[in-house]
GROMACS .gro file of C-alpha atoms in nm:
model
  333
    1MET     CA    1   0.000   0.000   0.000
    2SER     CA    2   0.136   0.342  -0.096
    3LEU     CA    3   0.199   0.608   0.165
    4LEU     CA    4  -0.068   0.825   0.001
    5ARG     CA    5  -0.323   0.543   0.021
    6LEU     CA    6  -0.228   0.473   0.385
    7ALA     CA    7  -0.272   0.839   0.481
    8TYR     CA    8  -0.611   0.844   0.311
    9CYS     CA    9  -0.727   0.537   0.504
   10LYS     CA   10  -0.612   0.683   0.835
   11ARG     CA   11  -0.800   1.003   0.761
   12GLU     CA   12  -1.118   0.808   0.685
   13VAL     CA   13  -1.086   0.611   1.011
   14PHE     CA   14  -1.034   0.935   1.202
   15ASN     CA   15  -1.339   1.094   1.039
   16MET     CA   16  -1.554   0.790   1.121
   17ALA     CA   17  -1.440   0.800   1.484
   18SER     CA   18  -1.511   1.172   1.506
   19ASN     CA   19  -1.855   1.130   1.356
   20TYR     CA   20  -1.928   0.842   1.594
   21SER     CA   21  -1.821   1.057   1.891
   22LEU     CA   22  -2.043   1.341   1.771
   23LEU     CA   23  -2.334   1.098   1.732
   24LEU     CA   24  -2.286   0.972   2.088
   25LEU     CA   25  -2.268   1.328   2.218
   26PHE     CA   26  -2.586   1.415   2.031
   27LEU     CA   27  -2.770   1.112   2.167
   28VAL     CA   28  -2.666   1.191   2.523
   29PHE     CA   29  -2.776   1.553   2.484
   30ALA     CA   30  -3.104   1.450   2.320
   31GLY     CA   31  -3.173   1.200   2.597
   32THR     CA   32  -3.108   1.462   2.862
   33PHE     CA   33  -3.326   1.711   2.676
   34LEU     CA   34  -3.615   1.469   2.646
   35GLU     CA   35  -3.586   1.370   3.010
   36THR     CA   36  -3.591   1.732   3.114
   37LYS     CA   37  -3.879   1.822   2.885
   38GLY     CA   38  -4.104   1.521   2.938
   39LYS     CA   39  -4.014   1.346   3.261
   40LEU     CA   40  -3.963   1.431   3.624
   41THR     CA   41  -3.611   1.388   3.759
   42PRO     CA   42  -3.451   1.451   4.101
   43LYS     CA   43  -3.176   1.652   3.929
   44PHE     CA   44  -3.405   1.895   3.748
   45TYR     CA   45  -3.272   2.201   3.937
   46SER     CA   46  -2.909   2.088   3.969
   47SER     CA   47  -2.789   2.351   3.725
   48LYS     CA   48  -3.096   2.575   3.701
   49CYS     CA   49  -3.120   2.649   4.073
   50PRO     CA   50  -2.858   2.453   4.273
   51LYS     CA   51  -2.975   2.589   4.608
   52ALA     CA   52  -3.346   2.518   4.554
   53LEU     CA   53  -3.363   2.199   4.761
   54SER     CA   54  -3.162   2.341   5.051
   55ILE     CA   55  -3.375   2.658   5.056
   56VAL     CA   56  -3.697   2.457   5.084
   57GLN     CA   57  -3.552   2.226   5.349
   58GLU     CA   58  -3.422   2.510   5.564
   59GLU     CA   59  -3.750   2.700   5.551
   60VAL     CA   60  -3.960   2.389   5.623
   61VAL     CA   61  -3.750   2.307   5.928
   62ALA     CA   62  -3.779   2.667   6.052
   63ALA     CA   63  -4.157   2.659   6.003
   64ILE     CA   64  -4.195   2.331   6.194
   65LYS     CA   65  -3.978   2.460   6.476
   66ASN     CA   66  -4.215   2.756   6.497
   67GLU     CA   67  -4.528   2.537   6.485
   68THR     CA   68  -4.496   2.158   6.483
   69ARG     CA   69  -4.837   2.109   6.326
   70ILE     CA   70  -4.729   2.280   6.005
   71GLY     CA   71  -4.538   1.969   5.896
   72ALA     CA   72  -4.859   1.770   5.867
   73SER     CA   73  -5.027   2.066   5.700
   74LEU     CA   74  -4.762   2.086   5.427
   75LEU     CA   75  -4.783   1.712   5.367
   76ARG     CA   76  -5.161   1.737   5.334
   77LEU     CA   77  -5.134   2.027   5.086
   78HIS     CA   78  -4.934   1.806   4.851
   79PHE     CA   79  -5.192   1.526   4.880
   80HIS     CA   80  -5.489   1.758   4.821
   81ASP     CA   81  -5.305   1.912   4.526
   82CYS     CA   82  -5.217   1.587   4.349
   83PHE     CA   83  -5.562   1.430   4.383
   84VAL     CA   84  -5.727   1.714   4.190
   85ASN     CA   85  -5.621   1.705   3.824
   86GLY     CA   86  -5.263   1.616   3.913
   87CYS     CA   87  -4.974   1.772   4.103
   88ASP     CA   88  -4.993   2.121   3.957
   89ALA     CA   89  -5.028   2.355   4.259
   90SER     CA   90  -5.390   2.433   4.167
   91VAL     CA   91  -5.478   2.402   4.536
   92LEU     CA   92  -5.279   2.718   4.607
   93LEU     CA   93  -5.472   2.948   4.373
   94ASP     CA   94  -5.698   3.209   4.528
   95ASP     CA   95  -6.043   3.278   4.381
   96THR     CA   96  -6.058   3.532   4.100
   97SER     CA   97  -6.334   3.697   3.900
   98SER     CA   98  -6.297   3.431   3.630
   99PHE     CA   99  -6.295   3.113   3.840
  100VAL     CA  100  -6.354   2.974   4.186
  101GLY     CA  101  -6.049   2.798   4.324
  102GLU     CA  102  -6.020   2.482   4.532
  103LYS     CA  103  -5.962   2.637   4.872
  104THR     CA  104  -6.334   2.658   4.949
  105ALA     CA  105  -6.418   2.306   4.830
  106ALA     CA  106  -6.573   2.087   5.099
  107PRO     CA  107  -6.255   1.885   5.176
  108ASN     CA  108  -6.047   2.204   5.196
  109ASN     CA  109  -6.262   2.479   5.343
  110ASN     CA  110  -6.145   2.577   5.693
  111SER     CA  111  -5.922   2.272   5.679
  112ILE     CA  112  -5.613   2.294   5.460
  113ARG     CA  113  -5.353   2.540   5.580
  114GLY     CA  114  -4.989   2.642   5.545
  115PHE     CA  115  -5.031   2.891   5.263
  116GLU     CA  116  -4.829   3.160   5.437
  117VAL     CA  117  -4.538   2.919   5.478
  118VAL     CA  118  -4.558   2.834   5.108
  119ASP     CA  119  -4.557   3.207   5.026
  120HIS     CA  120  -4.246   3.257   5.237
  121ILE     CA  121  -4.059   2.967   5.078
  122LYS     CA  122  -4.158   3.080   4.729
  123ALA     CA  123  -4.030   3.431   4.798
  124LYS     CA  124  -3.693   3.285   4.901
  125LEU     CA  125  -3.681   3.073   4.584
  126GLU     CA  126  -3.771   3.370   4.364
  127LYS     CA  127  -3.494   3.574   4.519
  128ALA     CA  128  -3.239   3.300   4.451
  129CYS     CA  129  -3.367   3.189   4.109
  130PRO     CA  130  -3.643   3.408   3.961
  131GLY     CA  131  -3.903   3.221   3.759
  132VAL     CA  132  -3.737   2.881   3.788
  133VAL     CA  133  -3.885   2.668   4.068
  134SER     CA  134  -4.253   2.580   4.037
  135CYS     CA  135  -4.502   2.593   4.321
  136ALA     CA  136  -4.594   2.231   4.245
  137ASP     CA  137  -4.235   2.121   4.303
  138LEU     CA  138  -4.221   2.336   4.616
  139LEU     CA  139  -4.515   2.140   4.761
  140ALA     CA  140  -4.356   1.806   4.673
  141LEU     CA  141  -4.027   1.902   4.838
  142ALA     CA  142  -4.194   2.055   5.144
  143ALA     CA  143  -4.395   1.735   5.199
  144ARG     CA  144  -4.081   1.521   5.191
  145ASP     CA  145  -3.883   1.755   5.414
  146SER     CA  146  -4.167   1.769   5.668
  147VAL     CA  147  -4.184   1.390   5.692
  148VAL     CA  148  -3.808   1.359   5.734
  149TYR     CA  149  -3.784   1.627   6.002
  150LEU     CA  150  -4.063   1.463   6.203
  151GLY     CA  151  -3.884   1.128   6.202
  152GLY     CA  152  -4.011   0.962   5.886
  153PRO     CA  153  -3.842   0.823   5.574
  154SER     CA  154  -3.674   1.017   5.297
  155TRP     CA  155  -3.699   0.973   4.920
  156LYS     CA  156  -3.567   1.138   4.607
  157VAL     CA  157  -3.834   1.382   4.494
  158ARG     CA  158  -3.873   1.382   4.119
  159LEU     CA  159  -3.890   1.738   3.994
  160GLY     CA  160  -3.982   1.934   3.684
  161ARG     CA  161  -4.352   1.996   3.742
  162ARG     CA  162  -4.504   2.317   3.618
  163ASP     CA  163  -4.796   2.511   3.763
  164SER     CA  164  -5.155   2.514   3.640
  165THR     CA  165  -5.321   2.832   3.524
  166THR     CA  166  -5.662   2.734   3.660
  167ALA     CA  167  -5.828   2.533   3.938
  168SER     CA  168  -6.144   2.327   3.982
  169ARG     CA  169  -6.361   2.348   4.290
  170SER     CA  170  -6.594   2.080   4.155
  171ALA     CA  171  -6.306   1.838   4.095
  172ALA     CA  172  -6.180   1.897   4.449
  173ASN     CA  173  -6.526   1.815   4.583
  174THR     CA  174  -6.534   1.482   4.400
  175SER     CA  175  -6.170   1.370   4.389
  176ILE     CA  176  -6.053   1.404   4.750
  177PRO     CA  177  -6.188   1.116   4.963
  178PRO     CA  178  -6.393   1.238   5.264
  179PRO     CA  179  -6.332   1.105   5.619
  180THR     CA  180  -6.662   0.914   5.595
  181SER     CA  181  -6.536   0.695   5.309
  182ASN     CA  182  -6.568   0.318   5.331
  183ILE     CA  183  -6.294   0.084   5.212
  184SER     CA  184  -6.447   0.015   4.870
  185SER     CA  185  -6.481   0.384   4.787
  186LEU     CA  186  -6.127   0.448   4.910
  187ILE     CA  187  -5.990   0.175   4.686
  188SER     CA  188  -6.187   0.311   4.389
  189ASN     CA  189  -6.076   0.668   4.460
  190PHE     CA  190  -5.708   0.575   4.471
  191ALA     CA  191  -5.737   0.346   4.169
  192ALA     CA  192  -5.872   0.644   3.973
  193GLN     CA  193  -5.535   0.806   4.039
  194ASN     CA  194  -5.347   0.490   3.933
  195LEU     CA  195  -5.259   0.420   4.295
  196SER     CA  196  -5.271   0.067   4.435
  197LEU     CA  197  -5.418  -0.074   4.754
  198ARG     CA  198  -5.069  -0.073   4.902
  199ASP     CA  199  -5.032   0.294   4.809
  200LEU     CA  200  -5.365   0.364   4.979
  201VAL     CA  201  -5.275   0.194   5.306
  202ALA     CA  202  -4.921   0.334   5.312
  203LEU     CA  203  -5.025   0.691   5.231
  204SER     CA  204  -5.297   0.676   5.497
  205GLY     CA  205  -5.010   0.637   5.741
  206SER     CA  206  -4.955   1.011   5.701
  207HIS     CA  207  -5.225   1.033   5.968
  208THR     CA  208  -4.957   0.941   6.217
  209ILE     CA  209  -4.910   1.319   6.240
  210GLY     CA  210  -5.151   1.610   6.243
  211LEU     CA  211  -5.494   1.701   6.373
  212ALA     CA  212  -5.856   1.661   6.265
  213ARG     CA  213  -6.160   1.881   6.327
  214CYS     CA  214  -6.448   1.762   6.543
  215THR     CA  215  -6.684   1.777   6.248
  216SER     CA  216  -6.480   1.509   6.068
  217PHE     CA  217  -6.505   1.246   6.343
  218ARG     CA  218  -6.820   1.340   6.541
  219SER     CA  219  -7.038   1.076   6.382
  220ARG     CA  220  -6.780   0.807   6.447
  221ILE     CA  221  -6.742   0.868   6.821
  222TYR     CA  222  -7.119   0.879   6.883
  223ASN     CA  223  -7.269   0.638   6.631
  224GLU     CA  224  -7.020   0.364   6.543
  225SER     CA  225  -6.957   0.032   6.714
  226THR     CA  226  -6.615  -0.037   6.558
  227ILE     CA  227  -6.440   0.196   6.801
  228ASP     CA  228  -6.289   0.144   7.145
  229ALA     CA  229  -6.549   0.272   7.394
  230ALA     CA  230  -6.299   0.441   7.624
  231PHE     CA  231  -6.131   0.606   7.328
  232ALA     CA  232  -6.465   0.739   7.201
  233ASN     CA  233  -6.559   0.869   7.546
  234SER     CA  234  -6.226   1.051   7.578
  235LEU     CA  235  -6.306   1.250   7.264
  236GLN     CA  236  -6.666   1.338   7.343
  237GLY     CA  237  -6.571   1.601   7.599
  238SER     CA  238  -6.408   1.824   7.340
  239CYS     CA  239  -6.635   1.719   7.054
  240PRO     CA  240  -7.000   1.738   7.167
  241ARG     CA  241  -7.293   1.616   6.959
  242SER     CA  242  -7.343   1.969   6.831
  243GLY     CA  243  -7.125   2.279   6.824
  244ASN     CA  244  -6.750   2.321   6.859
  245ASP     CA  245  -6.700   2.197   6.504
  246ASP     CA  246  -6.347   2.336   6.487
  247ASN     CA  247  -6.219   2.170   6.805
  248LEU     CA  248  -5.921   1.953   6.721
  249ALA     CA  249  -5.805   1.602   6.809
  250ASN     CA  250  -5.482   1.419   6.730
  251LEU     CA  251  -5.506   1.178   6.438
  252ASP     CA  252  -5.258   0.960   6.627
  253HIS     CA  253  -5.344   0.996   6.994
  254GLN     CA  254  -5.006   0.855   7.106
  255THR     CA  255  -4.733   1.040   6.912
  256PRO     CA  256  -4.908   1.311   6.707
  257THR     CA  257  -4.592   1.504   6.625
  258HIS     CA  258  -4.367   1.208   6.542
  259PHE     CA  259  -4.381   1.018   6.214
  260ASP     CA  260  -4.395   0.651   6.312
  261ASN     CA  261  -4.612   0.339   6.273
  262LEU     CA  262  -4.833   0.385   6.581
  263TYR     CA  263  -5.118   0.493   6.353
  264TYR     CA  264  -5.147   0.130   6.245
  265LYS     CA  265  -5.117  -0.001   6.600
  266ASN     CA  266  -5.412   0.225   6.686
  267LEU     CA  267  -5.617   0.068   6.407
  268LEU     CA  268  -5.552  -0.280   6.546
  269LYS     CA  269  -5.706  -0.157   6.873
  270VAL     CA  270  -6.002   0.005   6.689
  271LYS     CA  271  -5.874   0.348   6.788
  272GLY     CA  272  -5.869   0.506   6.444
  273LEU     CA  273  -5.994   0.863   6.473
  274LEU     CA  274  -6.166   0.886   6.135
  275HIS     CA  275  -6.413   0.639   5.991
  276SER     CA  276  -6.194   0.617   5.678
  277ASP     CA  277  -5.894   0.530   5.897
  278GLN     CA  278  -6.064   0.238   6.070
  279GLU     CA  279  -6.199   0.111   5.738
  280LEU     CA  280  -5.843   0.004   5.656
  281PHE     CA  281  -5.874  -0.254   5.934
  282ASN     CA  282  -6.233  -0.367   5.952
  283GLY     CA  283  -6.195  -0.744   5.923
  284THR     CA  284  -6.344  -0.759   5.576
  285SER     CA  285  -6.084  -0.632   5.330
  286SER     CA  286  -5.739  -0.713   5.195
  287ALA     CA  287  -5.615  -0.391   5.355
  288ASP     CA  288  -5.617  -0.569   5.694
  289LYS     CA  289  -5.302  -0.763   5.607
  290LEU     CA  290  -5.108  -0.450   5.516
  291VAL     CA  291  -5.215  -0.274   5.837
  292LYS     CA  292  -5.080  -0.567   6.038
  293ILE     CA  293  -4.753  -0.562   5.845
  294TYR     CA  294  -4.700  -0.191   5.901
  295ALA     CA  295  -4.802  -0.213   6.267
  296ASN     CA  296  -4.531  -0.472   6.323
  297ASN     CA  297  -4.262  -0.345   6.086
  298THR     CA  298  -4.171   0.023   6.076
  299PHE     CA  299  -3.913  -0.040   5.803
  300ALA     CA  300  -4.177  -0.190   5.571
  301PHE     CA  301  -4.409   0.105   5.634
  302PHE     CA  302  -4.136   0.361   5.570
  303GLU     CA  303  -4.023   0.184   5.252
  304HIS     CA  304  -4.374   0.156   5.110
  305PHE     CA  305  -4.469   0.509   5.217
  306ALA     CA  306  -4.168   0.657   5.034
  307LYS     CA  307  -4.254   0.464   4.716
  308ALA     CA  308  -4.620   0.564   4.745
  309MET     CA  309  -4.525   0.931   4.778
  310ILE     CA  310  -4.322   0.906   4.457
  311ASN     CA  311  -4.617   0.741   4.285
  312MET     CA  312  -4.854   1.011   4.408
  313GLY     CA  313  -4.613   1.283   4.300
  314ASN     CA  314  -4.627   1.142   3.946
  315ILE     CA  315  -5.002   1.201   3.905
  316GLU     CA  316  -5.053   1.397   3.582
  317PRO     CA  317  -4.775   1.657   3.619
  318LEU     CA  318  -4.754   1.945   3.376
  319THR     CA  319  -4.412   1.942   3.207
  320GLY     CA  320  -4.225   2.101   2.918
  321SER     CA  321  -4.422   2.397   2.786
  322GLN     CA  322  -4.743   2.308   2.969
  323GLY     CA  323  -4.867   2.547   3.237
  324GLU     CA  324  -4.627   2.803   3.377
  325ILE     CA  325  -4.387   2.879   3.661
  326ARG     CA  326  -4.587   3.107   3.889
  327THR     CA  327  -4.407   3.397   4.051
  328ASN     CA  328  -4.672   3.409   4.323
  329CYS     CA  329  -4.821   3.070   4.411
  330ARG     CA  330  -5.160   3.228   4.487
  331LYS     CA  331  -5.222   3.364   4.136
  332VAL     CA  332  -5.135   3.302   3.773
  333ASN     CA  333  -4.873   3.522   3.614
   0.00000   0.00000   0.00000
């Protein structure tokens, strides 16, 4: 082979290698682009707003130190958001002249709270990275950070949600299960969100923290037989047959500010505060087995709860060019 021919062959090999390298680089970039545009990922803000996660965590911890109850409130906001047309922060929108928001829906009115804390966190995020971090992602992160600070499990929150530009009071009225739900309606409600029976029982464990209003458990403590008599009597003093609707009781009467598995132990003793709680262990459904498992194995509960929170956080997120990134979580831009 002549030297000229050899040089030509080497150049062709070099060009092929260069083209192959460029193709690989393109595929990696395209994959990253598609993941960013269409899927949620824990690293969504790694370059866009590196301090986003630490800002949310710090502010959540400060808020809980100021008022322990707020941890449960932030967790509940995420749940009530995701169950109404997906995790899009629609629950945070105030009423306007053009639509009625979800805050006054039956499951939310005089019940959900924590909006001022969300406002404060959002202001911090806007100062650090204007127009970057969505209110929907803020709720997802705040829920995780609340659980962790109160002693529960951690998980990698998938991020990249965008915020809705509208809300639906009617959807909130029909999509969020009421405390009077029976086990069959609970299963159907969660299945409508592509959540399994295990997700249902594990996510219900969030009632190991927080408080409930008298109006949500009054009927149970006066009219039901599947409740420990002494437990019911202990609640009747602060929750009479009429009046005092806003008086509060601990969802977990043993450790209401610590995220643990005692919620399930309470169910085994028919000491669930809400009718919907005790329905998970009523002797007639497949949920009974899971309640027993979680009551006896904190690790199993924590593992399944973390996975269920990821599943819930994946309910119909807005991504890519859908929706917007609100500057103020209470109103559209």
